[in-house]
Tab-separated table of C-alpha atoms in Angstrom:
chain	number	residue	atom	x	y	z
A	1	MET	CA	22.111	32.838	41.821
A	2	SER	CA	19.468	30.534	43.137
A	3	ASP	CA	17.243	31.984	40.414
A	4	THR	CA	18.492	29.521	37.858
A	5	GLN	CA	18.082	26.546	40.150
A	6	ARG	CA	15.060	25.079	38.478
A	7	ASP	CA	15.286	21.573	39.785
A	8	GLY	CA	16.236	20.986	43.409
A	9	ILE	CA	18.042	17.744	42.679
A	10	GLN	CA	20.311	19.132	39.997
A	11	GLU	CA	23.453	20.997	40.860
A	12	VAL	CA	23.436	24.776	40.917
A	13	GLN	CA	24.757	26.217	37.680
A	14	PRO	CA	25.058	29.950	38.100
A	15	GLU	CA	25.789	30.809	34.461
A	16	LYS	CA	23.254	28.441	32.984
A	17	VAL	CA	19.545	27.929	32.818
A	18	LEU	CA	17.800	24.640	32.291
A	19	ARG	CA	16.164	24.802	28.870
A	20	PHE	CA	15.121	21.210	28.296
A	21	THR	CA	14.415	18.569	30.928
A	22	ARG	CA	15.655	15.025	30.493
A	23	GLY	CA	12.254	13.889	29.207
A	24	GLU	CA	12.220	16.591	26.567
A	25	ARG	CA	15.728	15.689	25.466
A	26	ILE	CA	14.910	11.983	25.240
A	27	SER	CA	11.874	12.813	23.114
A	28	HIS	CA	13.929	15.017	20.839
A	29	TRP	CA	16.702	12.496	20.283
A	30	VAL	CA	14.485	9.453	19.886
A	31	HIS	CA	12.472	11.421	17.357
A	32	ALA	CA	15.614	12.655	15.581
A	33	GLY	CA	17.376	9.293	15.568
A	34	SER	CA	14.375	7.338	14.371
A	35	PHE	CA	13.596	10.033	11.804
A	36	PHE	CA	16.990	9.674	10.153
A	37	ILE	CA	16.868	5.879	10.108
A	38	LEU	CA	13.393	6.095	8.611
A	39	LEU	CA	14.563	8.683	6.105
A	40	PHE	CA	17.504	6.645	4.843
A	41	THR	CA	15.673	3.328	4.674
A	42	GLY	CA	12.668	5.074	3.089
A	43	LEU	CA	14.718	6.897	0.487
A	44	GLY	CA	16.315	3.613	-0.499
A	45	ILE	CA	12.872	2.071	-1.022
A	46	LEU	CA	11.522	5.132	-2.843
A	47	SER	CA	14.441	6.015	-5.052
A	48	LEU	CA	16.803	3.913	-7.106
A	49	SER	CA	19.636	6.409	-6.646
A	50	PHE	CA	19.641	5.766	-2.897
A	51	ARG	CA	18.986	2.049	-3.081
A	52	PRO	CA	22.622	0.886	-3.323
A	53	ALA	CA	23.247	2.562	0.059
A	54	LEU	CA	20.846	0.071	1.652
A	55	VAL	CA	23.618	-2.549	1.715
A	56	ILE	CA	24.621	-1.046	5.064
A	57	PHE	CA	21.309	-2.314	6.451
A	58	GLY	CA	21.651	-5.650	4.697
A	59	GLY	CA	19.666	-4.958	1.545
A	60	VAL	CA	16.324	-3.521	0.596
A	61	GLN	CA	14.200	-6.273	2.158
A	62	VAL	CA	15.934	-5.876	5.536
A	63	ALA	CA	15.578	-2.105	5.191
A	64	ARG	CA	11.828	-2.507	4.671
A	65	VAL	CA	11.556	-4.428	7.938
A	66	ILE	CA	13.778	-1.930	9.786
A	67	HIS	CA	11.657	0.913	8.406
A	68	ARG	CA	8.567	-0.557	10.025
A	69	GLY	CA	10.265	-1.481	13.277
A	70	ILE	CA	11.734	1.986	13.718
A	71	ALA	CA	8.405	3.516	12.703
A	72	VAL	CA	6.846	1.901	15.767
A	73	ILE	CA	9.515	3.505	17.981
A	74	PHE	CA	9.034	6.834	16.179
A	75	VAL	CA	5.331	6.815	17.005
A	76	VAL	CA	5.088	4.974	20.323
A	77	VAL	CA	8.006	6.651	22.114
A	78	ALA	CA	7.080	10.133	20.915
A	79	ALA	CA	3.484	9.651	22.016
A	80	GLY	CA	4.473	7.908	25.248
A	81	MET	CA	6.742	10.742	26.345
A	82	PHE	CA	3.706	13.012	26.503
A	83	LEU	CA	2.497	10.768	29.306
A	84	ILE	CA	5.620	9.784	31.214
A	85	GLY	CA	8.611	11.939	30.224
A	86	ASP	CA	8.304	15.297	32.026
A	87	SER	CA	4.929	15.391	30.353
A	88	ARG	CA	4.104	18.906	31.506
A	89	TYR	CA	6.799	20.362	29.257
A	90	HIS	CA	5.682	18.262	26.317
A	91	TRP	CA	2.161	19.609	26.575
A	92	GLU	CA	3.461	23.141	27.027
A	93	TRP	CA	5.460	22.782	23.834
A	94	LEU	CA	2.472	21.422	21.938
A	95	LYS	CA	0.284	24.250	23.190
A	96	SER	CA	2.814	26.940	22.389
A	97	ALA	CA	3.298	25.653	18.835
A	98	PHE	CA	-0.347	26.464	18.119
A	99	HIS	CA	-0.262	29.801	19.894
A	100	PHE	CA	1.258	32.544	17.765
A	101	THR	CA	1.683	35.953	19.358
A	102	LYS	CA	2.534	39.249	17.734
A	103	ALA	CA	6.122	38.786	18.897
A	104	ASP	CA	6.250	35.462	17.039
A	105	TRP	CA	5.134	37.041	13.779
A	106	GLN	CA	7.704	39.781	14.185
A	107	HIS	CA	10.369	37.151	14.712
A	108	ILE	CA	9.229	35.308	11.610
A	109	SER	CA	9.481	38.423	9.457
A	110	ALA	CA	12.982	39.083	10.791
A	111	PHE	CA	13.913	35.412	10.404
A	112	PRO	CA	15.162	35.356	6.767
A	113	LYS	CA	17.649	38.118	7.526
A	114	GLU	CA	18.853	36.327	10.652
A	115	PHE	CA	19.082	33.016	8.814
A	116	PHE	CA	21.581	34.371	6.299
A	117	GLY	CA	23.726	36.092	8.871
A	118	GLY	CA	22.146	39.532	9.126
A	119	HIS	CA	20.423	41.156	12.066
A	120	GLY	CA	16.683	41.608	12.131
A	121	ASP	CA	14.685	43.432	14.758
A	122	TYR	CA	12.214	41.457	16.825
A	123	PRO	CA	10.840	41.712	20.316
A	124	ALA	CA	11.642	39.438	23.307
A	125	GLN	CA	10.732	35.825	22.529
A	126	ASP	CA	9.215	33.197	24.758
A	127	LYS	CA	10.657	29.682	25.242
A	128	TYR	CA	9.981	28.991	21.575
A	129	ASN	CA	10.435	31.821	19.118
A	130	GLY	CA	8.337	32.246	15.988
A	131	GLY	CA	10.729	30.249	13.834
A	132	GLU	CA	10.879	27.409	16.323
A	133	LYS	CA	7.093	27.322	16.421
A	134	ILE	CA	6.975	26.934	12.657
A	135	ASN	CA	9.518	24.135	12.863
A	136	SER	CA	7.399	22.564	15.613
A	137	LEU	CA	4.252	22.779	13.497
A	138	LEU	CA	5.985	21.223	10.480
A	139	THR	CA	7.200	18.435	12.768
A	140	ILE	CA	3.813	17.920	14.408
A	141	PHE	CA	1.817	17.836	11.172
A	142	GLY	CA	4.552	15.982	9.281
A	143	SER	CA	4.714	13.306	11.975
A	144	PHE	CA	0.944	13.002	12.115
A	145	PHE	CA	0.407	12.618	8.385
A	146	ILE	CA	3.431	10.381	7.827
A	147	THR	CA	2.179	8.112	10.629
A	148	VAL	CA	-1.393	7.883	9.377
A	149	SER	CA	-0.335	7.299	5.755
A	150	GLY	CA	2.310	4.830	6.910
A	151	ILE	CA	-0.272	2.774	8.801
A	152	VAL	CA	-2.461	2.731	5.676
A	153	MET	CA	0.501	1.540	3.573
A	154	TRP	CA	1.481	-1.089	6.139
A	155	PHE	CA	-2.016	-2.577	6.103
A	156	SER	CA	-2.605	-1.911	2.399
A	157	THR	CA	-3.715	-5.449	1.608
A	158	SER	CA	-6.732	-5.170	3.894
A	159	LEU	CA	-7.669	-1.609	2.920
A	160	PRO	CA	-9.356	-0.336	-0.264
A	161	ALA	CA	-6.955	0.583	-3.078
A	162	GLY	CA	-8.637	3.983	-3.448
A	163	LEU	CA	-7.437	4.873	0.056
A	164	VAL	CA	-3.985	3.297	-0.191
A	165	ARG	CA	-3.245	5.230	-3.402
A	166	TRP	CA	-3.588	8.507	-1.525
A	167	ALA	CA	-1.257	7.378	1.244
A	168	TYR	CA	1.736	7.411	-1.118
A	169	PRO	CA	1.724	11.136	-2.001
A	170	VAL	CA	0.816	12.044	1.586
A	171	HIS	CA	3.670	9.941	2.974
A	172	ASP	CA	6.162	11.469	0.541
A	173	LEU	CA	4.940	15.016	1.007
A	174	SER	CA	5.317	14.674	4.782
A	175	MET	CA	8.818	13.312	4.274
A	176	PHE	CA	9.852	16.193	2.023
A	177	VAL	CA	8.439	18.802	4.419
A	178	MET	CA	10.181	17.286	7.441
A	179	THR	CA	13.459	16.805	5.565
A	180	ALA	CA	13.511	20.412	4.389
A	181	ALA	CA	12.678	21.504	7.949
A	182	VAL	CA	15.366	19.351	9.546
A	183	ILE	CA	18.032	20.778	7.220
A	184	GLY	CA	17.210	24.300	8.381
A	185	HIS	CA	16.822	23.089	11.974
A	186	MET	CA	20.286	21.513	12.005
A	187	TYR	CA	21.839	24.603	10.468
A	188	LEU	CA	20.394	26.822	13.183
A	189	GLY	CA	21.264	24.394	15.940
A	190	LEU	CA	24.764	23.487	14.811
A	191	LEU	CA	26.137	25.963	12.270
A	192	HIS	CA	24.526	29.359	12.705
A	193	PRO	CA	26.913	31.598	14.704
A	194	ASP	CA	24.182	33.212	16.825
A	195	SER	CA	22.050	30.215	17.621
A	196	GLN	CA	24.426	27.234	17.458
A	197	VAL	CA	25.003	27.389	21.202
A	198	SER	CA	21.398	26.263	21.615
A	199	ILE	CA	22.523	22.688	20.878
A	200	PHE	CA	23.734	22.457	24.478
A	201	GLY	CA	20.144	22.864	25.578
A	202	MET	CA	19.477	19.533	23.876
A	203	LEU	CA	22.683	17.875	25.107
A	204	SER	CA	23.124	18.770	28.771
A	205	GLY	CA	19.807	20.550	29.024
A	206	TYR	CA	21.424	23.861	29.958
A	207	VAL	CA	22.063	26.967	27.908
A	208	PRO	CA	24.148	29.968	29.018
A	209	THR	CA	22.083	32.577	30.815
A	210	LYS	CA	23.408	35.110	28.376
A	211	PHE	CA	21.974	33.144	25.468
A	212	ALA	CA	18.629	32.767	27.222
A	213	LYS	CA	18.439	36.497	27.836
A	214	ALA	CA	19.456	37.363	24.275
A	215	HIS	CA	17.203	34.892	22.449
A	216	HIS	CA	14.360	34.043	24.813
A	217	ALA	CA	14.095	37.030	27.129
A	218	ALA	CA	10.379	36.625	27.786
A	219	TRP	CA	10.874	32.987	28.716
A	220	TYR	CA	13.878	33.813	30.891
A	221	GLU	CA	11.966	36.448	32.840
A	222	ARG	CA	9.125	34.024	33.394
A	223	ILE	CA	11.170	31.054	34.593
A	224	LYS	CA	13.053	33.239	37.019
A	225	ASN	CA	9.778	33.854	38.766
A	226	GLN	CA	8.637	30.252	38.428
A	227	GLN	CA	11.808	29.043	40.024
A	228	ARG	CA	11.044	31.148	43.109
A	229	THR	CA	7.514	29.911	43.438
A	230	VAL	CA	8.175	26.273	42.509
A	231	PRO	CA	11.546	25.470	44.020
A	232	GLY	CA	11.184	21.692	43.871
A	233	LYS	CA	10.494	21.393	40.157
B	1	MET	CA	8.024	-4.014	-33.609
B	2	ALA	CA	4.626	-2.662	-34.513
B	3	ARG	CA	1.860	-2.481	-31.952
B	4	LYS	CA	0.328	-5.866	-31.316
B	5	THR	CA	-3.154	-6.697	-30.100
B	6	VAL	CA	-4.988	-9.649	-28.682
B	7	PHE	CA	-8.645	-9.370	-29.612
B	8	VAL	CA	-10.821	-11.025	-26.981
B	9	ASP	CA	-14.201	-11.612	-28.593
B	10	THR	CA	-16.338	-12.585	-25.602
B	11	SER	CA	-19.265	-13.299	-27.951
B	12	LYS	CA	-17.377	-16.374	-29.110
B	13	CYS	CA	-16.127	-17.493	-25.693
B	14	THR	CA	-17.609	-20.758	-24.412
B	15	GLY	CA	-15.997	-20.565	-20.979
B	16	CYS	CA	-13.986	-23.752	-21.486
B	17	LYS	CA	-11.009	-22.357	-19.526
B	18	ALA	CA	-8.467	-23.953	-21.853
B	19	CYS	CA	-6.687	-20.578	-21.986
B	20	THR	CA	-6.130	-20.622	-18.231
B	21	VAL	CA	-4.664	-24.111	-18.468
B	22	ALA	CA	-2.401	-23.139	-21.364
B	23	CYS	CA	-1.195	-20.134	-19.344
B	24	LYS	CA	-0.293	-22.303	-16.362
B	25	GLU	CA	1.376	-24.807	-18.656
B	26	TRP	CA	3.553	-22.395	-20.622
B	27	ASN	CA	4.494	-20.181	-17.675
B	28	GLU	CA	5.058	-23.165	-15.381
B	29	LEU	CA	2.671	-21.850	-12.754
B	30	PRO	CA	1.566	-24.278	-10.048
B	31	ALA	CA	-2.100	-25.194	-9.818
B	32	GLU	CA	-4.052	-23.638	-6.974
B	33	LYS	CA	-6.990	-24.708	-4.896
B	34	THR	CA	-10.102	-23.467	-6.636
B	35	HIS	CA	-13.442	-22.506	-5.135
B	36	LEU	CA	-16.900	-22.163	-6.567
B	37	VAL	CA	-17.393	-18.408	-6.855
B	38	THR	CA	-20.444	-18.160	-9.128
B	39	SER	CA	-21.859	-20.854	-11.391
B	40	TYR	CA	-18.788	-21.974	-13.318
B	41	GLN	CA	-16.303	-19.431	-11.982
B	42	THR	CA	-13.607	-21.005	-9.832
B	43	MET	CA	-11.157	-18.147	-9.274
B	44	LYS	CA	-12.185	-14.939	-7.557
B	45	ASP	CA	-9.124	-12.862	-8.425
B	46	PHE	CA	-5.605	-12.933	-9.774
B	47	THR	CA	-2.872	-14.433	-7.609
B	48	PRO	CA	0.927	-14.412	-8.023
B	49	ASN	CA	0.484	-17.815	-9.696
B	50	THR	CA	-2.762	-17.253	-11.586
B	51	TRP	CA	-2.374	-14.692	-14.328
B	52	THR	CA	-5.600	-15.365	-16.177
B	53	TYR	CA	-8.991	-16.756	-15.195
B	54	LEU	CA	-12.541	-16.806	-16.460
B	55	THR	CA	-15.328	-14.685	-15.018
B	56	PHE	CA	-18.914	-15.886	-15.380
B	57	ILE	CA	-21.605	-13.245	-14.957
B	58	GLU	CA	-25.262	-14.182	-14.896
B	59	LYS	CA	-27.531	-11.297	-15.790
B	60	TYR	CA	-31.241	-11.857	-15.411
B	61	GLN	CA	-33.758	-9.656	-17.206
B	62	ASN	CA	-37.103	-10.232	-18.948
B	63	ASN	CA	-37.230	-13.800	-17.682
B	64	THR	CA	-34.072	-14.670	-19.507
B	65	MET	CA	-30.513	-15.069	-18.369
B	66	ASP	CA	-27.557	-13.596	-20.186
B	67	TRP	CA	-24.425	-15.512	-19.402
B	68	TYR	CA	-21.376	-13.357	-19.886
B	69	MET	CA	-17.986	-14.995	-19.924
B	70	ARG	CA	-14.774	-13.097	-19.967
B	71	LYS	CA	-11.148	-14.091	-19.910
B	72	ALA	CA	-9.441	-11.814	-17.405
B	73	GLN	CA	-5.739	-10.985	-17.577
B	74	CYS	CA	-3.489	-7.932	-17.664
B	75	PHE	CA	-4.738	-5.432	-20.246
B	76	HIS	CA	-1.210	-4.264	-21.136
B	77	CYS	CA	-2.149	-0.580	-21.148
B	78	ALA	CA	-0.535	1.956	-23.463
B	79	GLU	CA	-0.395	4.270	-20.444
B	80	PRO	CA	0.231	1.834	-17.598
B	81	ALA	CA	-0.423	3.096	-14.068
B	82	CYS	CA	1.711	0.243	-12.669
B	83	LEU	CA	4.728	1.478	-14.600
B	84	LYS	CA	4.223	5.014	-13.347
B	85	ALA	CA	3.878	3.786	-9.755
B	86	CYS	CA	6.957	1.539	-9.777
B	87	SER	CA	9.818	3.044	-7.774
B	88	SER	CA	12.248	0.299	-8.811
B	89	ALA	CA	12.161	0.756	-12.622
B	90	ALA	CA	11.085	-2.884	-12.646
B	91	ILE	CA	8.207	-2.392	-15.107
B	92	HIS	CA	8.739	-1.517	-18.736
B	93	LYS	CA	6.627	-1.243	-21.844
B	94	THR	CA	7.678	-2.641	-25.196
B	95	ASP	CA	7.065	-1.009	-28.567
B	96	SER	CA	4.722	-3.886	-29.325
B	97	GLY	CA	2.542	-2.746	-26.399
B	98	TYR	CA	3.510	-5.297	-23.769
B	99	VAL	CA	3.874	-4.265	-20.124
B	100	VAL	CA	6.332	-6.538	-18.361
B	101	ILE	CA	7.578	-6.806	-14.772
B	102	ASP	CA	11.270	-7.574	-14.301
B	103	GLN	CA	11.289	-9.679	-11.140
B	104	ASP	CA	15.043	-9.186	-10.713
B	105	LYS	CA	14.436	-5.490	-10.079
B	106	CYS	CA	11.084	-5.816	-8.274
B	107	ILE	CA	11.156	-5.508	-4.466
B	108	GLY	CA	7.502	-6.395	-3.892
B	109	CYS	CA	6.493	-2.998	-2.500
B	110	GLY	CA	3.028	-3.299	-4.012
B	111	TYR	CA	2.775	0.232	-5.435
B	112	CYS	CA	1.739	-1.278	-8.805
B	113	VAL	CA	-0.836	-3.493	-7.097
B	114	GLU	CA	-2.596	-0.537	-5.482
B	115	ASN	CA	-2.461	1.717	-8.534
B	116	CYS	CA	-3.570	-0.669	-11.286
B	117	PRO	CA	-7.166	0.355	-12.141
B	118	PHE	CA	-7.931	-3.300	-12.907
B	119	GLY	CA	-6.246	-4.818	-9.824
B	120	VAL	CA	-4.038	-7.066	-11.938
B	121	PRO	CA	-0.553	-7.394	-10.368
B	122	LYS	CA	-0.224	-9.449	-7.186
B	123	VAL	CA	2.707	-9.615	-4.803
B	124	ASP	CA	4.089	-12.963	-3.730
B	125	GLU	CA	4.752	-12.228	-0.061
B	126	VAL	CA	7.316	-14.999	0.230
B	127	ARG	CA	9.367	-14.189	-2.843
B	128	LYS	CA	8.752	-10.412	-2.378
B	129	LYS	CA	8.015	-9.983	-6.071
B	130	ALA	CA	5.011	-8.821	-8.069
B	131	TYR	CA	3.639	-11.086	-10.797
B	132	LYS	CA	1.136	-10.729	-13.585
B	133	CYS	CA	0.424	-11.827	-17.150
B	134	THR	CA	3.483	-11.280	-19.345
B	135	GLY	CA	1.394	-11.477	-22.524
B	136	CYS	CA	3.695	-14.413	-23.302
B	137	ILE	CA	6.352	-11.954	-24.398
B	138	ASP	CA	8.825	-14.818	-24.549
B	139	ARG	CA	6.609	-16.477	-27.173
B	140	VAL	CA	5.651	-13.471	-29.273
B	141	GLU	CA	9.238	-12.294	-29.531
B	142	ASN	CA	9.968	-15.663	-31.094
B	143	ASN	CA	7.113	-15.385	-33.589
B	144	LEU	CA	4.739	-17.594	-31.641
B	145	THR	CA	1.270	-16.560	-30.543
B	146	PRO	CA	0.523	-16.221	-26.805
B	147	ALA	CA	-0.255	-19.557	-25.154
B	148	CYS	CA	-3.873	-18.608	-24.421
B	149	VAL	CA	-4.466	-17.577	-28.047
B	150	GLN	CA	-2.772	-20.695	-29.342
B	151	THR	CA	-5.122	-22.981	-27.446
B	152	CYS	CA	-8.451	-21.152	-27.842
B	153	GLN	CA	-10.860	-23.533	-29.601
B	154	PRO	CA	-13.892	-21.310	-30.404
B	155	GLY	CA	-11.645	-18.582	-31.802
B	156	ALA	CA	-12.513	-16.052	-29.139
B	157	LEU	CA	-8.864	-15.001	-28.954
B	158	GLU	CA	-6.981	-13.604	-31.881
B	159	TYR	CA	-3.448	-12.245	-31.958
B	160	GLY	CA	-1.980	-9.910	-34.550
B	161	GLU	CA	-1.077	-6.389	-35.574
B	162	ARG	CA	-3.254	-3.734	-33.969
B	163	ASP	CA	-3.730	-2.022	-37.324
B	164	THR	CA	-5.357	-5.106	-38.824
B	165	LEU	CA	-7.202	-6.379	-35.731
B	166	LEU	CA	-8.885	-3.106	-34.749
B	167	PRO	CA	-10.925	-2.805	-37.981
B	168	LYS	CA	-11.743	-6.493	-37.715
B	169	ALA	CA	-12.974	-6.001	-34.154
B	170	LYS	CA	-15.147	-3.077	-35.244
B	171	ALA	CA	-16.684	-5.122	-38.055
B	172	ARG	CA	-17.408	-7.943	-35.606
B	173	LEU	CA	-18.988	-5.450	-33.213
B	174	GLU	CA	-21.447	-4.342	-35.916
B	175	GLN	CA	-22.566	-7.949	-36.324
B	176	VAL	CA	-22.910	-8.588	-32.596
B	177	LYS	CA	-24.806	-5.339	-32.047
B	178	LYS	CA	-27.679	-6.653	-34.135
B	179	GLU	CA	-28.644	-8.963	-31.276
B	180	HIS	CA	-26.918	-7.222	-28.362
B	181	ALA	CA	-27.513	-3.501	-28.592
B	182	GLN	CA	-25.327	-2.814	-25.573
B	183	ALA	CA	-22.267	-4.513	-27.055
B	184	ARG	CA	-19.101	-2.433	-27.292
B	185	LEU	CA	-15.336	-2.514	-27.622
B	186	TYR	CA	-13.322	-2.047	-24.445
B	187	GLY	CA	-9.664	-1.145	-24.638
B	188	GLU	CA	-9.685	0.829	-27.870
B	189	THR	CA	-9.098	4.106	-26.033
B	190	GLU	CA	-9.133	3.090	-22.348
B	191	MET	CA	-5.768	3.712	-20.617
B	192	GLY	CA	-4.356	4.968	-23.893
B	193	GLY	CA	-5.572	1.846	-25.698
B	194	THR	CA	-4.953	-1.574	-24.229
B	195	THR	CA	-3.163	-4.414	-25.981
B	196	PHE	CA	-5.885	-6.844	-24.923
B	197	LEU	CA	-8.900	-5.423	-26.743
B	198	TYR	CA	-12.328	-6.710	-25.683
B	199	LEU	CA	-15.661	-7.061	-27.329
B	200	LEU	CA	-18.166	-7.000	-24.457
B	201	PHE	CA	-21.886	-7.768	-24.628
B	202	ASP	CA	-22.755	-5.066	-22.118
B	203	SER	CA	-21.299	-2.132	-20.246
B	204	PRO	CA	-17.992	-2.828	-18.460
B	205	ASP	CA	-19.475	-2.546	-14.959
B	206	VAL	CA	-21.685	-5.557	-15.688
B	207	TYR	CA	-18.428	-7.495	-16.009
B	208	GLY	CA	-17.009	-5.913	-12.855
B	209	LEU	CA	-14.717	-3.676	-14.903
B	210	PRO	CA	-14.335	0.084	-14.413
B	211	ASN	CA	-16.404	2.016	-16.971
B	212	ASN	CA	-13.770	4.712	-17.279
B	213	PRO	CA	-10.428	3.378	-16.108
B	214	THR	CA	-7.980	6.220	-15.607
B	215	MET	CA	-4.548	6.954	-14.276
B	216	PRO	CA	-5.298	7.546	-10.545
B	217	LEU	CA	-5.209	11.261	-9.694
B	218	SER	CA	-3.253	10.454	-6.530
B	219	LEU	CA	-0.609	8.730	-8.657
B	220	SER	CA	-0.141	11.715	-10.981
B	221	LEU	CA	-0.069	14.024	-7.989
B	222	TRP	CA	2.544	11.843	-6.348
B	223	GLN	CA	4.900	11.282	-9.279
B	224	ASP	CA	4.433	14.514	-11.239
B	225	PHE	CA	4.025	17.000	-8.414
B	226	VAL	CA	4.977	15.865	-4.899
B	227	ARG	CA	8.229	14.170	-5.870
B	228	PRO	CA	9.723	16.864	-8.154
B	229	VAL	CA	8.524	19.766	-6.012
B	230	GLY	CA	9.608	18.027	-2.809
B	231	THR	CA	13.048	17.285	-4.211
B	232	PHE	CA	13.325	20.913	-5.263
B	233	ALA	CA	12.246	22.119	-1.806
B	234	VAL	CA	14.779	19.920	-0.007
B	235	GLY	CA	17.464	21.056	-2.442
B	236	GLY	CA	16.387	24.640	-1.813
B	237	ALA	CA	16.693	24.182	1.948
B	238	ALA	CA	20.178	22.727	1.528
B	239	ALA	CA	21.168	25.584	-0.783
B	240	ALA	CA	19.852	28.123	1.740
B	241	VAL	CA	22.040	26.551	4.420
B	242	VAL	CA	25.110	26.746	2.190
B	243	VAL	CA	24.349	30.392	1.431
B	244	GLY	CA	23.805	31.007	5.158
B	245	VAL	CA	27.128	29.443	6.151
B	246	LEU	CA	29.000	31.297	3.402
B	247	GLY	CA	27.258	34.544	4.306
B	248	ASN	CA	28.278	34.214	7.943
B	249	LEU	CA	31.809	33.265	6.969
B	250	PHE	CA	32.015	36.242	4.648
B	251	LYS	CA	30.841	38.589	7.358
B	252	GLY	CA	33.426	37.105	9.684
B	253	ARG	CA	30.801	36.009	12.171
B	254	TYR	CA	32.540	32.749	12.970
B	255	SER	CA	35.697	34.562	14.101
B	256	SER	CA	36.534	35.764	17.614
B	257	GLY	CA	34.794	38.676	19.292
B	258	SER	CA	31.322	37.643	18.251
B	259	GLU	CA	28.547	37.042	20.705
B	260	LYS	CA	28.610	33.361	19.900
B	261	ARG	CA	32.232	32.925	20.875
B	262	ASP	CA	31.586	34.159	24.399
B	263	LEU	CA	28.624	31.885	24.766
B	264	SER	CA	30.213	28.719	23.479
B	265	ASP	CA	33.228	29.249	25.703
B	266	GLY	CA	30.890	29.217	28.627
B	267	SER	CA	29.289	26.034	27.425
B	268	GLU	CA	32.531	24.212	27.051
B	269	GLN	CA	33.445	25.117	30.594
B	270	GLU	CA	30.176	23.703	31.715
B	271	LYS	CA	30.790	20.464	29.853
B	272	GLY	CA	34.263	20.230	31.356
B	273	GLY	CA	32.827	20.785	34.790
B	274	LYS	CA	30.405	17.941	34.355
B	275	ARG	CA	33.093	15.472	33.448
């Protein structure tokens, strides 16, 4: 099945399709890793109940420095990958997150049932289904607002207090939104019986063809054709 | 302990700055390089080591100059924004009306600095701690008057029970108003009523003070809405996941024969092949 051979350099994998390129996977894991470090150091600064856990970083003052250092990675790497890390797919993802089709809305209305283990009816989905697009939007807006408010807080001494005061609720709200989203995201990627196989798309890059057909039929049909017309990439 | 008050009668202040010296002396705060800000004013703002200073305002009208002097320090609000902003439980309020920072708990995040409507607390960036006027709590709890009050020569500062000082301040205001129609009390109701109660010659903005100091809206939104609702939302997401896992378990969807089993088998083969 040369159909699934998306990249000429990579070995032929007849039962698999390439879902995420290396650049996309690096972006995902740098974002995820830095997010969790930021979350744990931030929670320790924000909340006294988490603060004792900061001993693993070497105390609250070290955690404050780590929080800022990792924040730079969180922002710079994520932004940089749009330019150097298989950038085409990054831009495609960004574009698709803002483009909701009728099929996406139908997926979203079937989503609660699916989430709790039932079966909802929805039409063939593209590379990102409606639920994934919502998760993408929460991530995009959460990352944007947490970055902007974080910069304001970092440089608080040279900015007016009236502005800095607003950065605190914005920073926290972004954190809560992204944390709630990541809990659901991890459940679907790791624990949900139907979708947990998708984690391999973020590990090796490949998902079983069967999964692609069942969950992202529209995308699968499209890449089959693309692979014929663009054999090198 | 009943509510205490320090009545700052600016109409009696001569700008001698003895209070600022007494503060440094009692609290063992190092002297700092001073600069000429306006006329006699030598400090522009609070610092981690300067908890009180004198402001000198020159107001010119009708070919005369009004020279307003004011001792600036923490107001010790009844509803302190700094306390509400602190995420380290490092700030507490006493029954006597004092607002005190516990430097052992403080991490120097600066949330109090940004949220104080008067810009009082300052963070020492080396020690990573916030500092401000303690109201000489260590003195008043031992039946002494605050150091600044103790030293004030013209009697512009008076320390005592709020119940006795507030009527006294109002009586004094009536006298002062005869020559200064704009005179008023500041701190009677502001921020829930501040422990340092001022008699000002003119409106607060003339002194560089906010006319209507309030708890910042962003602070209330943050502490009373975003944090509880956000915690609830994250808890809700976690609960939904637990329900989802249990629901799938109950329906037997983790056991063999499901679609997922076939798929993950394939994936493991693929992983094995790569090794």
